[in-house]
Amino acid sequence: MIAISPAQAVILAIGGAVVVAVAGAVLLLRGRRPGVVPPPDVPHGMRPGPSDADLETPLLQKLQGWGVLMVVFFVIWVPVVWLFEPNVNLTQEREVTDSAIERGRHAVELFTEENQSGVGCVQCHGDDLTGGVILNTETNTPIQVPNLTTVCGGPFTGHPAIHRLADIYTTIEQGRGLMPSWSVRYEGALNEQQINDIVAYLVSIQDEEQVPAEQNVCTNPDAQTQADEEFPDKPPATDNPEAQV
């Protein structure tokens, strides 16, 4: 092959191409048998349906197989979801609480162009909500404003009207003493969600040294019961100007 001339190589290439073309033509002619008519192209909607045997056996087996797979899937999936659902719910609850606390943190601040959700609790209760002194414009006398970082201590920390978490909501909603009502139900400016956010923030900033867990009436039911027992004469929410919140 190496010794052949270019002319011989061209002849061999042409000969090979002719052989391939002849072989393809022979195969094509053998496929076309004389007298054989191709079957008509019948649309699928007009073709005969499967036989009873084809319907009753393979299709039934297929459906049964899928049914078994679905049962196995649910047998595995339901316990897995049941096992992980508590953690998922707890995570979602923490995210909701964290979001409420963050909104409450902005709400207690003064209203500004950057903080349009501000209510201004710090104006009376101090920048860090640890209390302060304001002037009673009616009597021109100073009034001590309570420390909100100890409000969950209830009567244990000088908040005699607070025996449970609901009392904080009531105080914000209806007001107390010189503190006006803030709920829209009592002609205030805040809806329930906004009040919930503020309460969530107050609960999150409690001074753990002054409000230990065993005295936290916001989170400890035993502390609520103890407060009810030790301080049975709870002042009314609207007649206690010295215990404003």
Short mmCIF file of C-alpha atoms in Angstrom, two decimals:
data_model
loop_
_atom_site.label_atom_id
_atom_site.label_comp_id
_atom_site.label_asym_id
_atom_site.label_seq_id
_atom_site.Cartn_x
_atom_site.Cartn_y
_atom_site.Cartn_z
CA MET A 1 0.00 0.00 0.00
CA ILE A 2 2.87 2.36 0.70
CA ALA A 3 4.41 1.66 -2.71
CA ILE A 4 1.32 2.45 -4.80
CA SER A 5 1.26 5.56 -6.90
CA PRO A 6 -1.19 8.46 -6.45
CA ALA A 7 -3.08 7.39 -9.54
CA GLN A 8 -3.54 3.90 -8.16
CA ALA A 9 -4.75 5.28 -4.86
CA VAL A 10 -7.41 7.37 -6.59
CA ILE A 11 -8.56 4.32 -8.55
CA LEU A 12 -8.81 2.26 -5.36
CA ALA A 13 -10.82 5.01 -3.61
CA ILE A 14 -13.25 5.30 -6.52
CA GLY A 15 -13.62 1.53 -6.67
CA GLY A 16 -14.39 1.34 -2.96
CA ALA A 17 -17.01 4.05 -3.25
CA VAL A 18 -18.65 2.20 -6.13
CA VAL A 19 -18.74 -1.03 -4.11
CA VAL A 20 -20.35 0.73 -1.14
CA ALA A 21 -22.95 2.38 -3.39
CA VAL A 22 -23.82 -0.91 -5.09
CA ALA A 23 -24.17 -2.69 -1.74
CA GLY A 24 -26.49 0.05 -0.43
CA ALA A 25 -28.63 -0.13 -3.55
CA VAL A 26 -28.94 -3.92 -3.26
CA LEU A 27 -30.04 -3.64 0.39
CA LEU A 28 -32.57 -0.98 -0.51
CA LEU A 29 -34.02 -3.02 -3.37
CA ARG A 30 -34.26 -6.12 -1.20
CA GLY A 31 -36.34 -4.14 1.31
CA ARG A 32 -38.85 -3.21 -1.37
CA ARG A 33 -40.63 -6.42 -2.16
CA PRO A 34 -42.96 -6.23 -5.15
CA GLY A 35 -46.63 -6.56 -4.32
CA VAL A 36 -46.22 -5.69 -0.64
CA VAL A 37 -48.35 -2.71 0.41
CA PRO A 38 -47.36 -0.89 3.59
CA PRO A 39 -50.03 -0.89 6.32
CA PRO A 40 -52.27 2.17 6.48
CA ASP A 41 -51.37 4.93 8.94
CA VAL A 42 -54.35 4.69 11.29
CA PRO A 43 -54.63 7.43 13.98
CA HIS A 44 -54.15 6.21 17.54
CA GLY A 45 -57.69 7.19 18.47
CA MET A 46 -59.12 4.91 15.78
CA ARG A 47 -56.92 1.87 16.39
CA PRO A 48 -58.37 -1.17 18.19
CA GLY A 49 -58.00 -1.13 21.95
CA PRO A 50 -55.95 -3.68 23.89
CA SER A 51 -57.42 -7.07 24.56
CA ASP A 52 -58.98 -8.07 27.85
CA ALA A 53 -55.90 -10.08 28.75
CA ASP A 54 -53.63 -7.08 28.12
CA LEU A 55 -55.92 -4.89 30.21
CA GLU A 56 -56.56 -7.25 33.07
CA THR A 57 -53.07 -8.61 33.64
CA PRO A 58 -50.20 -6.21 32.80
CA LEU A 59 -52.10 -3.01 33.59
CA LEU A 60 -53.47 -4.44 36.83
CA GLN A 61 -50.01 -5.56 37.86
CA LYS A 62 -48.63 -2.15 37.06
CA LEU A 63 -51.28 -0.41 39.16
CA GLN A 64 -50.73 -2.82 42.01
CA GLY A 65 -46.99 -2.21 41.84
CA TRP A 66 -47.46 1.58 42.00
CA GLY A 67 -49.88 1.10 44.86
CA VAL A 68 -47.30 -0.89 46.82
CA LEU A 69 -44.67 1.78 46.14
CA MET A 70 -47.02 4.51 47.38
CA VAL A 71 -47.77 2.57 50.55
CA VAL A 72 -44.05 2.04 51.19
CA PHE A 73 -43.42 5.75 50.55
CA PHE A 74 -46.04 6.86 53.07
CA VAL A 75 -44.90 4.24 55.60
CA ILE A 76 -41.46 5.86 55.52
CA TRP A 77 -42.47 9.49 54.94
CA VAL A 78 -45.07 9.86 57.72
CA PRO A 79 -42.78 8.73 60.59
CA VAL A 80 -39.92 10.86 59.26
CA VAL A 81 -42.14 13.95 59.16
CA TRP A 82 -43.51 13.12 62.61
CA LEU A 83 -39.98 12.87 64.02
CA PHE A 84 -38.71 16.12 62.49
CA GLU A 85 -41.89 18.20 62.78
CA PRO A 86 -41.34 19.29 66.42
CA ASN A 87 -37.91 20.72 65.57
CA VAL A 88 -39.31 22.42 62.48
CA ASN A 89 -42.15 23.96 64.48
CA LEU A 90 -39.76 25.06 67.23
CA THR A 91 -37.47 26.69 64.67
CA GLN A 92 -40.38 28.50 63.06
CA GLU A 93 -41.65 29.63 66.46
CA ARG A 94 -38.23 31.01 67.36
CA GLU A 95 -38.04 32.86 64.04
CA VAL A 96 -41.48 34.38 64.63
CA THR A 97 -40.51 35.39 68.18
CA ASP A 98 -37.21 36.89 67.03
CA SER A 99 -39.02 38.90 64.35
CA ALA A 100 -41.55 40.17 66.92
CA ILE A 101 -38.75 41.15 69.31
CA GLU A 102 -36.97 43.06 66.57
CA ARG A 103 -40.14 44.91 65.64
CA GLY A 104 -40.78 45.66 69.31
CA ARG A 105 -37.26 47.02 69.71
CA HIS A 106 -37.98 49.57 66.98
CA ALA A 107 -41.44 50.31 68.36
CA VAL A 108 -40.27 51.47 71.79
CA GLU A 109 -37.91 54.00 70.20
CA LEU A 110 -38.90 57.49 69.10
CA PHE A 111 -40.59 58.02 65.77
CA THR A 112 -38.15 59.17 63.11
CA GLU A 113 -37.98 59.17 59.36
CA GLU A 114 -35.78 56.07 59.55
CA ASN A 115 -37.88 54.45 62.32
CA GLN A 116 -41.47 55.07 61.30
CA SER A 117 -42.76 52.31 63.57
CA GLY A 118 -41.51 54.09 66.68
CA VAL A 119 -44.02 54.72 69.46
CA GLY A 120 -41.73 56.52 71.91
CA CYS A 121 -41.81 54.45 75.11
CA VAL A 122 -38.26 55.65 75.78
CA GLN A 123 -39.51 59.21 76.10
CA CYS A 124 -40.97 58.44 79.54
CA HIS A 125 -39.29 55.19 80.57
CA GLY A 126 -35.74 56.20 79.66
CA ASP A 127 -33.44 55.39 76.77
CA ASP A 128 -32.80 51.88 78.15
CA LEU A 129 -36.33 51.53 79.62
CA THR A 130 -34.95 51.34 83.14
CA GLY A 131 -37.30 54.05 84.37
CA GLY A 132 -36.93 57.70 85.14
CA VAL A 133 -38.76 60.77 86.35
CA ILE A 134 -41.33 62.77 84.39
CA LEU A 135 -43.26 65.88 85.28
CA ASN A 136 -46.98 65.73 85.97
CA THR A 137 -48.12 68.81 84.06
CA GLU A 138 -51.43 68.86 85.95
CA THR A 139 -49.90 69.10 89.43
CA ASN A 140 -46.42 70.23 88.36
CA THR A 141 -44.88 67.46 90.46
CA PRO A 142 -42.31 64.82 89.45
CA ILE A 143 -43.45 61.23 89.05
CA GLN A 144 -41.26 58.16 89.15
CA VAL A 145 -41.71 56.08 86.02
CA PRO A 146 -41.27 52.29 86.48
CA ASN A 147 -38.38 50.23 85.27
CA LEU A 148 -39.63 48.09 82.37
CA THR A 149 -36.65 45.75 82.52
CA THR A 150 -38.06 44.37 85.78
CA VAL A 151 -41.75 44.40 84.92
CA CYS A 152 -41.87 40.59 84.60
CA GLY A 153 -40.90 40.42 88.25
CA GLY A 154 -44.39 41.68 89.00
CA PRO A 155 -45.01 42.49 92.66
CA PHE A 156 -41.64 40.93 93.55
CA THR A 157 -39.88 43.91 91.93
CA GLY A 158 -42.25 46.78 92.69
CA HIS A 159 -44.91 46.25 90.02
CA PRO A 160 -47.89 45.37 92.25
CA ALA A 161 -50.43 45.42 89.42
CA ILE A 162 -48.48 42.88 87.33
CA HIS A 163 -49.15 39.29 88.34
CA ARG A 164 -48.99 37.67 84.90
CA LEU A 165 -48.13 38.39 81.27
CA ALA A 166 -51.74 39.33 80.49
CA ASP A 167 -51.48 42.24 82.95
CA ILE A 168 -48.75 43.83 80.82
CA TYR A 169 -51.00 43.61 77.76
CA THR A 170 -53.87 45.15 79.74
CA THR A 171 -51.71 48.00 80.97
CA ILE A 172 -50.50 48.88 77.47
CA GLU A 173 -53.96 48.49 75.99
CA GLN A 174 -55.95 50.44 78.59
CA GLY A 175 -53.29 52.64 80.16
CA ARG A 176 -52.75 53.30 83.85
CA GLY A 177 -52.57 56.54 85.79
CA LEU A 178 -51.00 59.20 83.55
CA MET A 179 -50.11 56.60 80.93
CA PRO A 180 -52.67 56.76 78.11
CA SER A 181 -54.28 53.76 76.47
CA TRP A 182 -52.43 52.59 73.38
CA SER A 183 -54.82 50.03 71.90
CA VAL A 184 -57.12 51.01 69.05
CA ARG A 185 -59.86 49.33 71.08
CA TYR A 186 -59.46 52.09 73.66
CA GLU A 187 -58.92 54.97 71.25
CA GLY A 188 -55.20 54.39 71.08
CA ALA A 189 -52.83 54.14 68.14
CA LEU A 190 -51.58 50.54 68.23
CA ASN A 191 -53.13 47.36 66.90
CA GLU A 192 -52.81 43.98 68.60
CA GLN A 193 -49.77 42.95 66.56
CA GLN A 194 -47.86 46.06 67.53
CA ILE A 195 -48.69 45.57 71.21
CA ASN A 196 -47.66 41.92 70.98
CA ASP A 197 -44.32 42.99 69.50
CA ILE A 198 -43.68 45.48 72.31
CA VAL A 199 -44.55 42.91 74.99
CA ALA A 200 -42.28 40.33 73.31
CA TYR A 201 -39.43 42.85 73.39
CA LEU A 202 -40.06 43.73 77.06
CA VAL A 203 -39.98 40.05 78.01
CA SER A 204 -36.68 39.64 76.14
CA ILE A 205 -34.89 42.49 77.97
CA GLN A 206 -35.70 41.53 81.55
CA ASP A 207 -32.87 41.97 84.03
CA GLU A 208 -32.02 38.40 85.03
CA GLU A 209 -30.35 39.55 88.24
CA GLN A 210 -33.41 41.42 89.49
CA VAL A 211 -35.92 39.07 87.83
CA PRO A 212 -34.66 35.51 88.30
CA ALA A 213 -36.47 32.71 86.53
CA GLU A 214 -38.28 31.62 89.69
CA GLN A 215 -39.87 35.09 89.99
CA ASN A 216 -40.57 35.77 86.30
CA VAL A 217 -44.36 35.98 86.08
CA CYS A 218 -44.15 36.34 82.27
CA THR A 219 -42.61 32.92 81.67
CA ASN A 220 -42.96 30.94 84.91
CA PRO A 221 -46.49 29.75 85.87
CA ASP A 222 -45.23 28.92 89.37
CA ALA A 223 -44.17 32.54 89.82
CA GLN A 224 -47.65 33.66 88.78
CA THR A 225 -49.22 31.38 91.38
CA GLN A 226 -46.77 32.57 94.03
CA ALA A 227 -47.54 36.21 93.22
CA ASP A 228 -51.27 35.58 93.51
CA GLU A 229 -50.76 33.90 96.88
CA GLU A 230 -48.30 36.39 98.38
CA PHE A 231 -49.93 39.53 96.97
CA PRO A 232 -53.67 38.76 96.84
CA ASP A 233 -54.73 42.44 96.87
CA LYS A 234 -53.84 43.25 93.30
CA PRO A 235 -54.51 46.94 92.50
CA PRO A 236 -56.97 47.63 89.67
CA ALA A 237 -55.36 48.31 86.32
CA THR A 238 -56.81 51.83 86.03
CA ASP A 239 -56.56 53.00 89.67
CA ASN A 240 -52.88 52.61 90.38
CA PRO A 241 -50.95 55.72 89.28
CA GLU A 242 -47.91 54.71 91.29
CA ALA A 243 -47.50 51.48 89.32
CA GLN A 244 -47.59 52.79 85.79
CA VAL A 245 -45.99 50.63 83.13
#
